[in-house]
CSV table of N, CA, C and O in Angstrom, one decimal:
chain,number,residue,atom,x,y,z
J,1,MET,N,20.8,134.1,57.0
J,1,MET,CA,21.6,134.6,58.1
J,1,MET,C,22.7,135.5,57.5
J,1,MET,O,23.3,135.1,56.5
J,2,LYS,N,22.9,136.7,58.0
J,2,LYS,CA,23.8,137.6,57.5
J,2,LYS,C,25.2,137.3,58.0
J,2,LYS,O,25.4,136.6,59.0
J,3,LYS,N,26.2,137.8,57.3
J,3,LYS,CA,27.6,137.6,57.7
J,3,LYS,C,27.9,137.9,59.1
J,3,LYS,O,28.6,137.2,59.8
J,4,ASN,N,27.4,139.1,59.6
J,4,ASN,CA,27.7,139.5,60.9
J,4,ASN,C,27.2,138.5,61.9
J,4,ASN,O,27.8,138.3,63.0
J,5,GLU,N,26.0,137.9,61.6
J,5,GLU,CA,25.4,137.0,62.5
J,5,GLU,C,26.2,135.7,62.6
J,5,GLU,O,26.4,135.1,63.6
J,6,LEU,N,26.7,135.3,61.4
J,6,LEU,CA,27.6,134.1,61.3
J,6,LEU,C,28.9,134.3,62.1
J,6,LEU,O,29.4,133.3,62.7
J,7,MET,N,29.5,135.5,62.0
J,7,MET,CA,30.7,135.7,62.6
J,7,MET,C,30.6,135.7,64.2
J,7,MET,O,31.7,135.5,64.8
J,8,GLN,N,29.4,135.8,64.7
J,8,GLN,CA,29.3,135.8,66.2
J,8,GLN,C,29.5,134.4,66.7
J,8,GLN,O,29.9,134.2,67.9
J,9,TYR,N,29.4,133.4,65.9
J,9,TYR,CA,29.6,132.0,66.3
J,9,TYR,C,31.0,131.7,66.3
J,9,TYR,O,31.8,132.1,65.4
J,10,SER,N,31.5,130.9,67.3
J,10,SER,CA,32.9,130.6,67.4
J,10,SER,C,33.2,129.3,66.6
J,10,SER,O,34.3,128.9,66.5
J,11,CYS,N,32.2,128.7,66.0
J,11,CYS,CA,32.3,127.5,65.3
J,11,CYS,C,33.1,127.8,64.0
J,11,CYS,O,32.8,128.7,63.3
J,12,PRO,N,34.2,127.0,63.7
J,12,PRO,CA,35.0,127.2,62.5
J,12,PRO,C,34.2,127.2,61.2
J,12,PRO,O,34.5,127.9,60.3
J,13,LEU,N,33.3,126.3,61.1
J,13,LEU,CA,32.5,126.2,59.9
J,13,LEU,C,31.7,127.5,59.7
J,13,LEU,O,31.6,128.0,58.5
J,14,GLY,N,31.1,128.0,60.7
J,14,GLY,CA,30.4,129.3,60.6
J,14,GLY,C,31.3,130.4,60.1
J,14,GLY,O,30.9,131.2,59.3
J,15,LYS,N,32.5,130.5,60.7
J,15,LYS,CA,33.4,131.5,60.3
J,15,LYS,C,33.8,131.3,58.8
J,15,LYS,O,34.0,132.3,58.0
J,16,ALA,N,34.1,130.1,58.4
J,16,ALA,CA,34.5,129.8,57.0
J,16,ALA,C,33.4,130.2,56.1
J,16,ALA,O,33.6,130.8,55.0
J,17,MET,N,32.1,129.8,56.4
J,17,MET,CA,31.0,130.2,55.5
J,17,MET,C,30.8,131.7,55.5
J,17,MET,O,30.4,132.2,54.4
J,18,ALA,N,31.1,132.4,56.6
J,18,ALA,CA,30.9,133.8,56.5
J,18,ALA,C,32.0,134.4,55.6
J,18,ALA,O,31.7,135.4,54.9
J,19,ALA,N,33.2,133.9,55.6
J,19,ALA,CA,34.3,134.4,54.8
J,19,ALA,C,34.0,134.1,53.3
J,19,ALA,O,34.3,134.9,52.4
J,20,LEU,N,33.4,133.0,53.0
J,20,LEU,CA,33.1,132.6,51.6
J,20,LEU,C,31.6,132.6,51.3
J,20,LEU,O,31.2,132.0,50.3
J,21,GLY,N,30.8,133.4,52.0
J,21,GLY,CA,29.4,133.3,52.0
J,21,GLY,C,28.7,133.9,50.7
J,21,GLY,O,27.5,134.0,50.7
J,22,SER,N,29.5,134.3,49.7
J,22,SER,CA,28.9,134.8,48.5
J,22,SER,C,29.2,133.9,47.3
J,22,SER,O,30.1,133.1,47.4
J,23,LYS,N,28.5,134.0,46.3
J,23,LYS,CA,28.8,133.2,45.1
J,23,LYS,C,30.0,133.6,44.4
J,23,LYS,O,30.6,132.8,43.7
J,24,TRP,N,30.5,134.8,44.6
J,24,TRP,CA,31.6,135.3,43.9
J,24,TRP,C,33.0,135.0,44.5
J,24,TRP,O,33.9,134.9,43.8
J,25,LYS,N,33.0,135.0,45.8
J,25,LYS,CA,34.3,134.8,46.4
J,25,LYS,C,35.1,133.5,46.0
J,25,LYS,O,36.2,133.6,45.7
J,26,PRO,N,34.4,132.4,46.0
J,26,PRO,CA,35.1,131.2,45.6
J,26,PRO,C,35.6,131.3,44.1
J,26,PRO,O,36.7,130.9,43.8
J,27,ILE,N,34.8,132.0,43.3
J,27,ILE,CA,35.2,132.2,41.9
J,27,ILE,C,36.4,133.1,41.8
J,27,ILE,O,37.4,132.8,41.0
J,28,ILE,N,36.4,134.1,42.6
J,28,ILE,CA,37.5,135.1,42.6
J,28,ILE,C,38.8,134.3,43.0
J,28,ILE,O,39.9,134.5,42.4
J,29,VAL,N,38.7,133.5,44.1
J,29,VAL,CA,39.9,132.7,44.5
J,29,VAL,C,40.4,131.8,43.4
J,29,VAL,O,41.6,131.8,43.1
J,30,LEU,N,39.5,131.1,42.7
J,30,LEU,CA,39.9,130.3,41.6
J,30,LEU,C,40.5,131.0,40.4
J,30,LEU,O,41.4,130.5,39.7
J,31,VAL,N,40.1,132.2,40.2
J,31,VAL,CA,40.6,133.0,39.1
J,31,VAL,C,42.0,133.6,39.5
J,31,VAL,O,42.9,133.5,38.7
J,32,ILE,N,42.2,134.1,40.7
J,32,ILE,CA,43.5,134.6,41.1
J,32,ILE,C,44.5,133.5,41.2
J,32,ILE,O,45.6,133.7,40.7
J,33,LYS,N,44.2,132.4,41.8
J,33,LYS,CA,45.1,131.3,42.1
J,33,LYS,C,46.4,131.8,42.6
J,33,LYS,O,46.4,132.5,43.6
J,34,ASP,N,47.5,131.3,42.1
J,34,ASP,CA,48.9,131.6,42.6
J,34,ASP,C,49.6,132.8,41.9
J,34,ASP,O,50.8,132.8,41.9
J,35,ARG,N,48.8,133.7,41.4
J,35,ARG,CA,49.4,134.8,40.6
J,35,ARG,C,48.9,136.1,41.1
J,35,ARG,O,48.0,136.2,41.9
J,36,LYS,N,49.5,137.2,40.6
J,36,LYS,CA,49.0,138.5,40.9
J,36,LYS,C,48.2,139.0,39.7
J,36,LYS,O,48.6,138.9,38.6
J,37,LEU,N,47.0,139.6,40.0
J,37,LEU,CA,46.2,140.1,38.9
J,37,LEU,C,45.7,141.5,39.3
J,37,LEU,O,45.4,141.8,40.4
J,38,ARG,N,45.7,142.3,38.3
J,38,ARG,CA,45.2,143.7,38.4
J,38,ARG,C,43.7,143.7,38.4
J,38,ARG,O,43.1,142.7,37.9
J,39,PHE,N,43.1,144.7,38.9
J,39,PHE,CA,41.6,144.8,39.0
J,39,PHE,C,41.0,144.6,37.7
J,39,PHE,O,40.0,143.8,37.5
J,40,GLY,N,41.5,145.3,36.7
J,40,GLY,CA,41.0,145.2,35.3
J,40,GLY,C,41.0,143.8,34.7
J,40,GLY,O,40.1,143.3,34.1
J,41,GLU,N,42.1,143.1,35.0
J,41,GLU,CA,42.3,141.7,34.6
J,41,GLU,C,41.2,140.8,35.2
J,41,GLU,O,40.6,139.9,34.6
J,42,LEU,N,41.0,141.0,36.5
J,42,LEU,CA,39.9,140.2,37.2
J,42,LEU,C,38.6,140.5,36.6
J,42,LEU,O,37.8,139.6,36.4
J,43,ALA,N,38.3,141.8,36.4
J,43,ALA,CA,37.0,142.2,35.8
J,43,ALA,C,36.8,141.6,34.4
J,43,ALA,O,35.6,141.2,34.1
J,44,VAL,N,37.8,141.4,33.6
J,44,VAL,CA,37.7,140.8,32.3
J,44,VAL,C,37.5,139.3,32.4
J,44,VAL,O,36.7,138.7,31.7
J,45,ARG,N,38.2,138.7,33.3
J,45,ARG,CA,38.2,137.2,33.5
J,45,ARG,C,36.8,136.8,34.1
J,45,ARG,O,36.4,135.7,33.8
J,46,ILE,N,36.2,137.6,34.9
J,46,ILE,CA,34.9,137.4,35.5
J,46,ILE,C,34.0,138.4,35.0
J,46,ILE,O,33.5,139.3,35.7
J,47,ASN,N,33.7,138.4,33.7
J,47,ASN,CA,32.9,139.4,33.1
J,47,ASN,C,31.4,139.5,33.4
J,47,ASN,O,30.7,140.4,33.0
J,48,VAL,N,31.0,138.5,34.2
J,48,VAL,CA,29.5,138.5,34.6
J,48,VAL,C,29.3,139.2,35.9
J,48,VAL,O,28.2,139.3,36.3
J,49,ILE,N,30.3,139.7,36.5
J,49,ILE,CA,30.2,140.4,37.8
J,49,ILE,C,30.4,141.9,37.5
J,49,ILE,O,31.3,142.3,36.7
J,50,SER,N,29.6,142.7,38.2
J,50,SER,CA,29.8,144.2,38.0
J,50,SER,C,31.0,144.6,38.7
J,50,SER,O,31.5,144.0,39.7
J,51,ARG,N,31.6,145.7,38.3
J,51,ARG,CA,32.8,146.2,38.9
J,51,ARG,C,32.6,146.6,40.4
J,51,ARG,O,33.4,146.5,41.2
J,52,LYS,N,31.4,147.1,40.7
J,52,LYS,CA,31.1,147.5,42.0
J,52,LYS,C,31.0,146.3,42.9
J,52,LYS,O,31.6,146.3,44.0
J,53,VAL,N,30.4,145.2,42.5
J,53,VAL,CA,30.3,144.0,43.3
J,53,VAL,C,31.7,143.4,43.4
J,53,VAL,O,32.1,142.9,44.5
J,54,LEU,N,32.5,143.4,42.3
J,54,LEU,CA,33.9,142.9,42.4
J,54,LEU,C,34.7,143.7,43.4
J,54,LEU,O,35.4,143.1,44.3
J,55,THR,N,34.6,145.0,43.4
J,55,THR,CA,35.3,145.8,44.4
J,55,THR,C,34.8,145.5,45.8
J,55,THR,O,35.7,145.3,46.7
J,56,ASP,N,33.5,145.4,46.0
J,56,ASP,CA,33.0,145.0,47.4
J,56,ASP,C,33.5,143.7,47.9
J,56,ASP,O,33.9,143.5,49.0
J,57,GLN,N,33.5,142.7,47.0
J,57,GLN,CA,33.9,141.3,47.3
J,57,GLN,C,35.4,141.3,47.6
J,57,GLN,O,35.8,140.7,48.6
J,58,LEU,N,36.2,142.0,46.9
J,58,LEU,CA,37.6,142.1,47.1
J,58,LEU,C,38.0,142.7,48.4
J,58,LEU,O,38.8,142.3,49.2
J,59,ARG,N,37.2,143.8,48.8
J,59,ARG,CA,37.4,144.5,50.1
J,59,ARG,C,37.1,143.5,51.2
J,59,ARG,O,37.8,143.5,52.2
J,60,GLU,N,36.0,142.8,51.1
J,60,GLU,CA,35.6,141.8,52.2
J,60,GLU,C,36.7,140.7,52.3
J,60,GLU,O,37.0,140.3,53.4
J,61,MET,N,37.1,140.3,51.1
J,61,MET,CA,38.1,139.2,51.1
J,61,MET,C,39.5,139.7,51.7
J,61,MET,O,40.2,138.9,52.4
J,62,GLU,N,39.8,141.0,51.5
J,62,GLU,CA,41.0,141.5,52.2
J,62,GLU,C,40.8,141.6,53.7
J,62,GLU,O,41.7,141.2,54.4
J,63,THR,N,39.6,142.0,54.1
J,63,THR,CA,39.3,142.1,55.5
J,63,THR,C,39.4,140.7,56.2
J,63,THR,O,39.8,140.5,57.3
J,64,ASP,N,38.9,139.7,55.4
J,64,ASP,CA,38.9,138.3,56.0
J,64,ASP,C,40.2,137.6,55.8
J,64,ASP,O,40.4,136.4,56.2
J,65,GLY,N,41.2,138.3,55.3
J,65,GLY,CA,42.6,137.7,55.2
J,65,GLY,C,42.7,136.7,54.0
J,65,GLY,O,43.6,135.9,54.1
J,66,LEU,N,41.9,136.8,53.0
J,66,LEU,CA,42.0,135.9,51.9
J,66,LEU,C,42.8,136.5,50.7
J,66,LEU,O,43.5,135.7,50.0
J,67,VAL,N,42.8,137.8,50.5
J,67,VAL,CA,43.6,138.4,49.5
J,67,VAL,C,44.5,139.5,50.0
J,67,VAL,O,44.2,140.1,51.1
J,68,ILE,N,45.5,139.8,49.3
J,68,ILE,CA,46.4,140.9,49.5
J,68,ILE,C,46.2,142.0,48.4
J,68,ILE,O,46.2,141.6,47.3
J,69,ARG,N,46.0,143.2,48.8
J,69,ARG,CA,45.8,144.3,47.9
J,69,ARG,C,47.1,145.1,47.9
J,69,ARG,O,47.4,145.7,48.9
J,70,GLU,N,47.8,145.1,46.8
J,70,GLU,CA,49.0,145.9,46.7
J,70,GLU,C,48.8,147.1,45.8
J,70,GLU,O,48.6,146.9,44.6
J,71,GLU,N,49.0,148.2,46.4
J,71,GLU,CA,48.8,149.5,45.7
J,71,GLU,C,50.1,150.1,45.3
J,71,GLU,O,51.0,150.2,46.2
J,72,PHE,N,50.3,150.5,44.1
J,72,PHE,CA,51.5,151.1,43.6
J,72,PHE,C,51.3,152.6,43.4
J,72,PHE,O,50.3,153.0,42.8
J,73,LYS,N,52.1,153.4,43.9
J,73,LYS,CA,52.0,154.9,43.8
J,73,LYS,C,52.6,155.3,42.5
J,73,LYS,O,53.8,155.7,42.5
J,74,GLU,N,51.9,155.2,41.5
J,74,GLU,CA,52.3,155.6,40.2
J,74,GLU,C,51.1,156.1,39.4
J,74,GLU,O,50.0,155.9,39.8
J,75,LEU,N,51.4,156.8,38.3
J,75,LEU,CA,50.3,157.3,37.4
J,75,LEU,C,50.4,156.5,36.1
J,75,LEU,O,51.4,156.5,35.5
J,76,PRO,N,49.3,156.0,35.6
J,76,PRO,CA,48.0,155.8,36.3
J,76,PRO,C,48.1,154.8,37.5
J,76,PRO,O,49.0,154.0,37.5
J,77,PRO,N,47.3,155.0,38.5
J,77,PRO,CA,47.3,154.1,39.7
J,77,PRO,C,47.2,152.6,39.3
J,77,PRO,O,46.5,152.3,38.4
J,78,ARG,N,48.0,151.8,40.0
J,78,ARG,CA,47.9,150.4,39.7
J,78,ARG,C,47.7,149.6,41.0
J,78,ARG,O,48.4,149.9,42.0
J,79,VAL,N,46.8,148.6,41.0
J,79,VAL,CA,46.6,147.8,42.2
J,79,VAL,C,46.6,146.4,41.7
J,79,VAL,O,46.0,146.0,40.7
J,80,GLU,N,47.3,145.5,42.5
J,80,GLU,CA,47.3,144.1,42.2
J,80,GLU,C,46.8,143.3,43.3
J,80,GLU,O,47.0,143.7,44.5
J,81,TYR,N,46.1,142.2,43.0
J,81,TYR,CA,45.6,141.3,44.0
J,81,TYR,C,46.2,140.0,43.9
J,81,TYR,O,46.4,139.4,42.8
J,82,SER,N,46.5,139.4,45.1
J,82,SER,CA,47.0,138.0,45.2
J,82,SER,C,46.4,137.4,46.4
J,82,SER,O,45.9,138.0,47.3
J,83,LEU,N,46.5,136.0,46.4
J,83,LEU,CA,45.9,135.3,47.6
J,83,LEU,C,46.9,135.2,48.7
J,83,LEU,O,48.2,135.1,48.5
J,84,THR,N,46.4,135.3,49.9
J,84,THR,CA,47.3,135.1,51.1
J,84,THR,C,47.5,133.6,51.2
J,84,THR,O,46.9,132.8,50.5
J,85,GLU,N,48.2,133.2,52.2
J,85,GLU,CA,48.4,131.8,52.5
J,85,GLU,C,47.0,131.1,52.8
J,85,GLU,O,46.8,130.0,52.4
J,86,LYS,N,46.2,131.8,53.5
J,86,LYS,CA,44.9,131.4,53.9
J,86,LYS,C,44.0,131.2,52.6
J,86,LYS,O,43.3,130.2,52.4
J,87,GLY,N,44.2,132.1,51.6
J,87,GLY,CA,43.4,132.0,50.4
J,87,GLY,C,43.9,130.9,49.5
J,87,GLY,O,43.2,130.2,48.9
J,88,LEU,N,45.3,130.7,49.5
J,88,LEU,CA,45.9,129.6,48.7
J,88,LEU,C,45.4,128.3,49.2
J,88,LEU,O,45.2,127.3,48.5
J,89,ALA,N,45.2,128.2,50.5
J,89,ALA,CA,44.8,126.9,51.2
J,89,ALA,C,43.4,126.5,50.7
J,89,ALA,O,43.0,125.4,50.9
J,90,LEU,N,42.6,127.5,50.2
J,90,LEU,CA,41.3,127.2,49.8
J,90,LEU,C,41.3,126.5,48.4
J,90,LEU,O,40.3,125.8,48.1
J,91,LEU,N,42.3,126.6,47.6
J,91,LEU,CA,42.3,126.1,46.3
J,91,LEU,C,42.0,124.6,46.2
J,91,LEU,O,41.1,124.2,45.5
J,92,PRO,N,42.7,123.7,47.0
J,92,PRO,CA,42.4,122.3,46.9
J,92,PRO,C,40.9,122.0,47.4
J,92,PRO,O,40.3,121.1,46.8
J,93,ILE,N,40.4,122.8,48.3
J,93,ILE,CA,39.1,122.6,48.8
J,93,ILE,C,38.1,122.9,47.7
J,93,ILE,O,37.1,122.2,47.4
J,94,LEU,N,38.3,124.0,47.0
J,94,LEU,CA,37.4,124.4,45.9
J,94,LEU,C,37.5,123.4,44.7
J,94,LEU,O,36.5,123.1,44.1
J,95,TYR,N,38.7,122.9,44.4
J,95,TYR,CA,38.8,121.9,43.4
J,95,TYR,C,38.0,120.6,43.8
J,95,TYR,O,37.4,120.0,42.9
J,96,LEU,N,38.1,120.2,45.0
J,96,LEU,CA,37.3,119.1,45.5
J,96,LEU,C,35.8,119.3,45.4
J,96,LEU,O,35.0,118.4,45.0
J,97,LEU,N,35.4,120.6,45.6
J,97,LEU,CA,33.9,120.9,45.5
J,97,LEU,C,33.5,120.8,44.0
J,97,LEU,O,32.4,120.3,43.7
J,98,GLU,N,34.4,121.2,43.1
J,98,GLU,CA,34.1,121.1,41.7
J,98,GLU,C,34.0,119.6,41.3
J,98,GLU,O,33.1,119.3,40.5
J,99,GLU,N,34.9,118.8,41.8
J,99,GLU,CA,34.9,117.4,41.5
J,99,GLU,C,33.6,116.7,42.0
J,99,GLU,O,32.9,115.9,41.4
J,100,TRP,N,33.2,117.1,43.2
J,100,TRP,CA,32.0,116.6,43.9
J,100,TRP,C,30.8,116.9,43.0
J,100,TRP,O,30.0,116.1,42.8
J,101,GLU,N,30.7,118.2,42.6
J,101,GLU,CA,29.5,118.6,41.8
J,101,GLU,C,29.5,117.9,40.4
J,101,GLU,O,28.5,117.5,39.9
J,102,ALA,N,30.7,117.8,39.8
J,102,ALA,CA,30.8,117.1,38.5
J,102,ALA,C,30.4,115.6,38.6
J,102,ALA,O,29.7,115.1,37.7
J,103,LYS,N,30.7,115.0,39.7
J,103,LYS,CA,30.3,113.6,39.9
J,103,LYS,C,28.8,113.4,40.1
J,103,LYS,O,28.2,112.5,39.6
J,104,TYR,N,28.1,114.4,40.7
J,104,TYR,CA,26.7,114.2,41.0
J,104,TYR,C,25.8,115.1,40.2
J,104,TYR,O,24.6,115.2,40.5
J,105,GLN,N,26.3,115.9,39.3
J,105,GLN,CA,25.5,116.8,38.6
J,105,GLN,C,24.5,116.1,37.7
J,105,GLN,O,24.8,115.0,37.2
J,106,VAL,N,23.4,116.8,37.4
J,106,VAL,CA,22.4,116.3,36.5
J,106,VAL,C,22.9,116.6,35.1
J,106,VAL,O,23.3,117.7,34.8
J,107,LYS,N,22.9,115.7,34.2
J,107,LYS,CA,23.4,115.8,32.9
J,107,LYS,C,22.7,117.0,32.2
J,107,LYS,O,21.5,117.2,32.3
J,108,GLY,N,23.5,117.8,31.5
J,108,GLY,CA,23.0,118.9,30.7
J,108,GLY,C,22.9,120.2,31.4
J,108,GLY,O,22.5,121.2,30.9
J,109,LEU,N,23.3,120.2,32.7
J,109,LEU,CA,23.1,121.5,33.5
J,109,LEU,C,24.4,122.2,33.7
J,109,LEU,O,24.4,123.3,34.3
J,110,GLN,N,25.5,121.8,33.1
J,110,GLN,CA,26.8,122.5,33.3
J,110,GLN,C,26.8,123.7,32.5
J,110,GLN,O,26.4,123.7,31.3
J,111,SER,N,27.2,124.8,33.1
J,111,SER,CA,27.2,126.1,32.4
J,111,SER,C,28.5,126.3,31.7
J,111,SER,O,29.6,125.7,32.1
J,112,GLU,N,28.5,127.2,30.7
J,112,GLU,CA,29.8,127.4,30.0
J,112,GLU,C,30.8,128.2,30.8
J,112,GLU,O,32.0,128.0,30.6
J,113,HIS,N,30.3,129.0,31.8
J,113,HIS,CA,31.3,129.7,32.7
J,113,HIS,C,32.1,128.7,33.5
J,113,HIS,O,33.3,128.9,33.8
J,114,CYS,N,31.5,127.6,34.0
J,114,CYS,CA,32.2,126.6,34.8
J,114,CYS,C,33.3,125.9,33.9
J,114,CYS,O,34.3,125.6,34.4
J,115,SER,N,33.0,125.7,32.7
J,115,SER,CA,34.0,125.0,31.8
J,115,SER,C,35.2,125.9,31.7
J,115,SER,O,36.3,125.4,31.5
J,116,ILE,N,35.0,127.2,31.7
J,116,ILE,CA,36.2,128.1,31.6
J,116,ILE,C,37.1,127.9,32.8
J,116,ILE,O,38.3,127.8,32.7
J,117,LEU,N,36.5,127.9,34.0
J,117,LEU,CA,37.2,127.7,35.2
J,117,LEU,C,37.9,126.3,35.2
J,117,LEU,O,39.0,126.2,35.7
J,118,SER,N,37.2,125.3,34.7
J,118,SER,CA,37.8,124.0,34.7
J,118,SER,C,39.0,123.9,33.8
J,118,SER,O,40.0,123.3,34.1
J,119,LYS,N,38.9,124.6,32.7
J,119,LYS,CA,40.1,124.6,31.8
J,119,LYS,C,41.3,125.3,32.4
J,119,LYS,O,42.4,124.8,32.3
J,120,GLU,N,41.0,126.4,33.2
J,120,GLU,CA,42.1,127.1,33.9
J,120,GLU,C,42.7,126.2,34.9
J,120,GLU,O,43.9,126.2,35.2
J,121,LYS,N,41.8,125.4,35.6
J,121,LYS,CA,42.3,124.5,36.7
J,121,LYS,C,43.2,123.5,36.1
J,121,LYS,O,44.2,123.1,36.6
J,122,LYS,N,42.8,122.9,35.0
J,122,LYS,CA,43.6,121.8,34.3
J,122,LYS,C,44.9,122.4,33.9
J,122,LYS,O,45.9,121.7,34.1
J,123,LYS,N,45.0,123.6,33.4
J,123,LYS,CA,46.2,124.2,33.0
J,123,LYS,C,47.1,124.4,34.3
J,123,LYS,O,48.3,124.1,34.2
J,124,ALA,N,46.5,124.8,35.4
J,124,ALA,CA,47.3,125.0,36.6
J,124,ALA,C,47.8,123.6,37.1
J,124,ALA,O,49.0,123.6,37.6
J,125,VAL,N,47.1,122.6,37.0
J,125,VAL,CA,47.5,121.3,37.5
J,125,VAL,C,48.6,120.7,36.6
J,125,VAL,O,49.6,120.1,37.1
J,126,ASN,N,48.5,120.9,35.3
J,126,ASN,CA,49.5,120.4,34.4
J,126,ASN,C,50.8,121.2,34.4
J,126,ASN,O,51.8,120.7,33.9
J,127,ALA,N,50.7,122.5,34.8
J,127,ALA,CA,51.9,123.3,34.8
J,127,ALA,C,52.9,123.0,35.9
J,127,ALA,O,52.7,122.3,36.8
C-alpha cells in the first residue's frame, strides 16, 4: 500500500505508518535525536543511504512534521536538521522497538549497523 493510500484513512495507526513507512525514517530520527545536524553529518553517520534517498526522506519528514529544516543564507550554503516535538516524541517508541527486537531476535542475526545506533542510544541515555 502506498503512502497516499495510507493517508486516506483516518485511523491514527495508518497515518503513523505512512509517516514512518520507510526503513530510513526511523533511523534518521534516531541519528538526529535532540541535536541539530547538517546534511553532510547525516550522510556520514548513515553512510549506507544514498544522498538522493536521504534528501527525499528528509523532505517527506519535513512535510510530515517530523523534522525542521533550517536554511542559513551564507556562502557556502548551510542547512541544519532537527526534530520537531512530534519527532522527539518518537524516540522513546523507537527505543522500545529496539528493546523488543533485541529480546526476541534470533541469535547471530544482529547487524553491525544496529550496534552503532545502540551505542549512540546508550550515550544519550547516560548523558
